[in-house]
CSV table of C-alpha atoms in Angstrom, one decimal:
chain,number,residue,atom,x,y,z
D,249,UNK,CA,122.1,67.1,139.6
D,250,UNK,CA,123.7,70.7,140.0
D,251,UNK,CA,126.6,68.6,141.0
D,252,UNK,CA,126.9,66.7,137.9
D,253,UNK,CA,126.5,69.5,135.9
D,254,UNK,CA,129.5,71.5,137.5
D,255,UNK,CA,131.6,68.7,137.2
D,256,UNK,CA,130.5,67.9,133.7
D,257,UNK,CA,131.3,72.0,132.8
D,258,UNK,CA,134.8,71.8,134.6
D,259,UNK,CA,136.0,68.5,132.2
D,260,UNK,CA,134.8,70.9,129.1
D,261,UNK,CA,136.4,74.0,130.1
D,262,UNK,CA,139.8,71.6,131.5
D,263,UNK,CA,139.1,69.9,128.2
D,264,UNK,CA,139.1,73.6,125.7
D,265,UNK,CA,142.4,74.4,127.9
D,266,UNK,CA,144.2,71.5,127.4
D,267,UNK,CA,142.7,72.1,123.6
D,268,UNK,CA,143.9,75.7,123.4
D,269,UNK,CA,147.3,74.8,125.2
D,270,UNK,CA,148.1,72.3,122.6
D,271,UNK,CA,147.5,74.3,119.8
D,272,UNK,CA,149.5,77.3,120.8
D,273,UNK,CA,152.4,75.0,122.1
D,274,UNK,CA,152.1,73.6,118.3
D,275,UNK,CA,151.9,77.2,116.8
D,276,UNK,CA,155.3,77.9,118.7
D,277,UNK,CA,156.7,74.8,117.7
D,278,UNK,CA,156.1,75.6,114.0
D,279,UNK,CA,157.6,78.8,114.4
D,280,UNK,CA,160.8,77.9,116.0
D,281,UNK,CA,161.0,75.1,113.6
D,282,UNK,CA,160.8,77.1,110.5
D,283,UNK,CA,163.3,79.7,111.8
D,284,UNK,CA,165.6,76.4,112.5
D,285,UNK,CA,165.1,75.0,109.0
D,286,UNK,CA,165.8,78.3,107.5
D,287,UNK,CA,168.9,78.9,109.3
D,288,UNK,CA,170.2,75.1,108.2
D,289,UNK,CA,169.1,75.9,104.9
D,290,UNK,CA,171.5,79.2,104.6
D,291,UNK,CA,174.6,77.6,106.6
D,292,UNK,CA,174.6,74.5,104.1
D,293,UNK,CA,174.3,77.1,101.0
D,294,UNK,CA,177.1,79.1,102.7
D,295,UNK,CA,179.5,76.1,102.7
D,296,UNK,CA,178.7,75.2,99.6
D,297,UNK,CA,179.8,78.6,98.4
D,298,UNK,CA,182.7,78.8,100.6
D,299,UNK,CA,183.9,75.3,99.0
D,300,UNK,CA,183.3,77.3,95.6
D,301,UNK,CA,185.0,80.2,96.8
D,302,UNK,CA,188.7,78.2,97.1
D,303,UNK,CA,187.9,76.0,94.3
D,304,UNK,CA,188.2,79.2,92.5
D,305,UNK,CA,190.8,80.4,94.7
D,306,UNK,CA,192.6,77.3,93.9
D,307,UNK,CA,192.0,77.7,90.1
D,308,UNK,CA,193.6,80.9,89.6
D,309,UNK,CA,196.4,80.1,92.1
D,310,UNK,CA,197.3,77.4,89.7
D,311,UNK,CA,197.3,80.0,87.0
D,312,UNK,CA,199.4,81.9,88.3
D,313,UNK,CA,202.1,79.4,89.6
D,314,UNK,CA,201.8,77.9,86.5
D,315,UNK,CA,201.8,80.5,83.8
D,316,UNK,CA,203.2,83.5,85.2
D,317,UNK,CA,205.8,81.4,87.2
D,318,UNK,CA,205.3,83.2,90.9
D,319,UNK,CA,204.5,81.0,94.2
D,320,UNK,CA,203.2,82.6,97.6
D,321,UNK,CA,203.3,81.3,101.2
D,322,UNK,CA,199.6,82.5,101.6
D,323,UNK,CA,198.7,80.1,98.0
D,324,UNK,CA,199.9,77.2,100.0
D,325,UNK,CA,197.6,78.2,103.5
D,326,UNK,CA,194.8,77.9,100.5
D,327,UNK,CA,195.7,74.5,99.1
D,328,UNK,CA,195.6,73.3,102.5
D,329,UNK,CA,193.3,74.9,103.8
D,330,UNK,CA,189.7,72.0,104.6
D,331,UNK,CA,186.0,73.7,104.5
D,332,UNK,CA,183.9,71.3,106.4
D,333,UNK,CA,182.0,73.7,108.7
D,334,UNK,CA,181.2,77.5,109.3
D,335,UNK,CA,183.7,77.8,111.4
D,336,UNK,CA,186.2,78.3,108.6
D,337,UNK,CA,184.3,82.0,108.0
D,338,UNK,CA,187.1,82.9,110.5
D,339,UNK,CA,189.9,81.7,108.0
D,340,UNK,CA,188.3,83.9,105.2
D,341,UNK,CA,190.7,86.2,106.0
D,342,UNK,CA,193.0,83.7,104.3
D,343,UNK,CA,191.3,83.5,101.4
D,344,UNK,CA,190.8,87.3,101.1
D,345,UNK,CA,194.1,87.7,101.7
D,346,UNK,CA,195.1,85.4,98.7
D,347,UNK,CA,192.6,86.9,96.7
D,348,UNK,CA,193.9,90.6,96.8
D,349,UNK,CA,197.4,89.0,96.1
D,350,UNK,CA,196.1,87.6,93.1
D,351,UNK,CA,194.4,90.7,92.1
D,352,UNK,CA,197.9,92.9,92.3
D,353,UNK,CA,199.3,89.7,90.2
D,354,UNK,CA,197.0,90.7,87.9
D,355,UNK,CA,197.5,94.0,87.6
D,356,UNK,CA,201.3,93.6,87.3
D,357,UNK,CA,200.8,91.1,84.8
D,358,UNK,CA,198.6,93.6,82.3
D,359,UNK,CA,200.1,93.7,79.3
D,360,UNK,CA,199.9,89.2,79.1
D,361,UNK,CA,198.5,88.4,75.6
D,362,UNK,CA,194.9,87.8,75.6
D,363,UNK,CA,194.8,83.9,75.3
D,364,UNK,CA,192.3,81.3,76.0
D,365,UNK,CA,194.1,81.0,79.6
D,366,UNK,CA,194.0,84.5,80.2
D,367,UNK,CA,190.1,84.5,79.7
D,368,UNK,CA,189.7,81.5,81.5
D,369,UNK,CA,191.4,83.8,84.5
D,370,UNK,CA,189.2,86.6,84.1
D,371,UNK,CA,186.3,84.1,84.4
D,372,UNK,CA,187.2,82.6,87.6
D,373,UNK,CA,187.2,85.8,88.7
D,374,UNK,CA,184.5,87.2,87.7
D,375,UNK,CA,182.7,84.0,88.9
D,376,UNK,CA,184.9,84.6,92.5
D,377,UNK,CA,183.0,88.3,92.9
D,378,UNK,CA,179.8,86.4,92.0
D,379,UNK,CA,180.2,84.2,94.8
D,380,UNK,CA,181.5,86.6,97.0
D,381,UNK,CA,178.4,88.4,96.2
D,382,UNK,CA,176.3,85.8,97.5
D,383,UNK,CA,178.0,84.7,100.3
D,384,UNK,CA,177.5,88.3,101.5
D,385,UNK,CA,173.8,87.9,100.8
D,386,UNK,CA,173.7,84.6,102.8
D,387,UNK,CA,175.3,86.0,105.4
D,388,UNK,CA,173.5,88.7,105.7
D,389,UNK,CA,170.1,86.8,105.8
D,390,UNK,CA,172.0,84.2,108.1
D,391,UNK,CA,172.8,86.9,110.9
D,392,UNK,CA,169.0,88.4,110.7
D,393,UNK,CA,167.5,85.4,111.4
D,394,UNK,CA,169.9,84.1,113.8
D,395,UNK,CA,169.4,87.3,116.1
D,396,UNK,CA,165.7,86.5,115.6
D,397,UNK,CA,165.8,83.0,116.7
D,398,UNK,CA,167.7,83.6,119.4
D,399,UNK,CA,165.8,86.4,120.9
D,400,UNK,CA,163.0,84.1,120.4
D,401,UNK,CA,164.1,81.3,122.4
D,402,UNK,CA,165.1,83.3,124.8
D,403,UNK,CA,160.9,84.2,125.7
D,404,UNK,CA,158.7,81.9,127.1
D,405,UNK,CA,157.0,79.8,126.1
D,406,UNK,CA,159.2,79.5,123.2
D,407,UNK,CA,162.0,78.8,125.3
D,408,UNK,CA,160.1,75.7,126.5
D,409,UNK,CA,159.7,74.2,123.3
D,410,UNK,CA,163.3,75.3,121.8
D,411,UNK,CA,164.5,73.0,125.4
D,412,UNK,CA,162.6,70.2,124.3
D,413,UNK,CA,163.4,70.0,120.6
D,414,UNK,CA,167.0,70.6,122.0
D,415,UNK,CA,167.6,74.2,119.5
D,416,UNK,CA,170.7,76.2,121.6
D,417,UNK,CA,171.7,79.8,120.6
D,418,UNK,CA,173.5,79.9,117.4
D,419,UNK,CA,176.7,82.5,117.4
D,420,UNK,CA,176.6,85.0,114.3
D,421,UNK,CA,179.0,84.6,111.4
D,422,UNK,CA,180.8,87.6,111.9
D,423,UNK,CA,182.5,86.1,114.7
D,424,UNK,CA,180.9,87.2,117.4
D,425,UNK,CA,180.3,85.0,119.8
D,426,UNK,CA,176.9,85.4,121.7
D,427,UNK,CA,177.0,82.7,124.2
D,428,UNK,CA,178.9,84.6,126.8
D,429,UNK,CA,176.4,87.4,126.8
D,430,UNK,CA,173.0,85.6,126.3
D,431,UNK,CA,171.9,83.0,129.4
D,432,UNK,CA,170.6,80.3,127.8
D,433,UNK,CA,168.5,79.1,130.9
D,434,UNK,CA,164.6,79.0,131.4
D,435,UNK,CA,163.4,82.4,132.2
D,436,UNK,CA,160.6,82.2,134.8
């Protein structure tokens, strides 16, 4: 009889373990999932307004080639220029560049009649800065969260978990690239 009962109270407590083991491993599931999905969330809303960002671009470069009659080498890197991922953050620089040329166009080019073109300029403009604005705000968020997640799956058990759902370290959009100086392996 004392047998039985041992046995009986080691399948509860193995049973409560396995019980308390499944809901934590699902607690740290949820968590790394939800950092994931947030992180998704802001790089799609960052292309989209990078895509915006040269639309505009390409807006007021057509203003200017076409009304004020003056071409660039850097409006052509623009036109050509393909946003399909993030990695095009690092050709920003392009697109700032074009934009501070278009802004000394501007300048020079005071004194143009106010016209319906003219204020169709000043609005993509104005709408550019918006933009700007938020893709400053996106990447702002993106990089908090993205030294969060990473330090997270870096600790076990998270780690673990971010193996099996197959989640690696994501590199920060300022260019930095933290692969080389985070080890992605199990820590023990």
């Amino acid at each position: 009889m004392k047998t039985l009962n041992i046995i009986a109270l080691v399948l509860v407590i193995l049973i409560v373990l396995c019980l308390l083991i499944n809901i934590l491993l699902k607690f740290f599931k949820e968590r790394i999932d939800n950092l994931h999905k947030m992180l998704t969330n802001a790089e799609n809303d960052m292309l989209e307004k990078m895509k915006n960002k040269k639309e505009l671009l390409v807006k007021m470069i057509n203003y200017v080639t076409k009304k004020l009659k003056i071409e660039s080498s850097t409006f052509d890197e623009v036109k050509a220029l393909e946003i399909n991922d993030l990695v095009n953050f690092k050709d920003e620089s392009v697109l700032d560049k074009c934009y501070s040329e278009i802004m000394e166009i501007r300048e020079d080019n005071k004194k143009t009649r106010e016209t319906k073109d003219v204020k169709e300029f000043n609005q993509n403009i104005d709408d550019y800065e918006d933009n700007e604005l938020h893709i400053i705000s996106l990447r702002t968020f993106y990089n908090k969260y993205t030294l969060e997640y990473n330090n997270l799956i870096k600790k076990i058990p998270f780690n673990l978990v971010a193996k099996l759902k197959g989640y690696k370290i994501k590199t920060l959009l300022e260019g930095r690239e933290i692969d080389d100086s985070f080890n992605n392996d199990l820590e023990v």
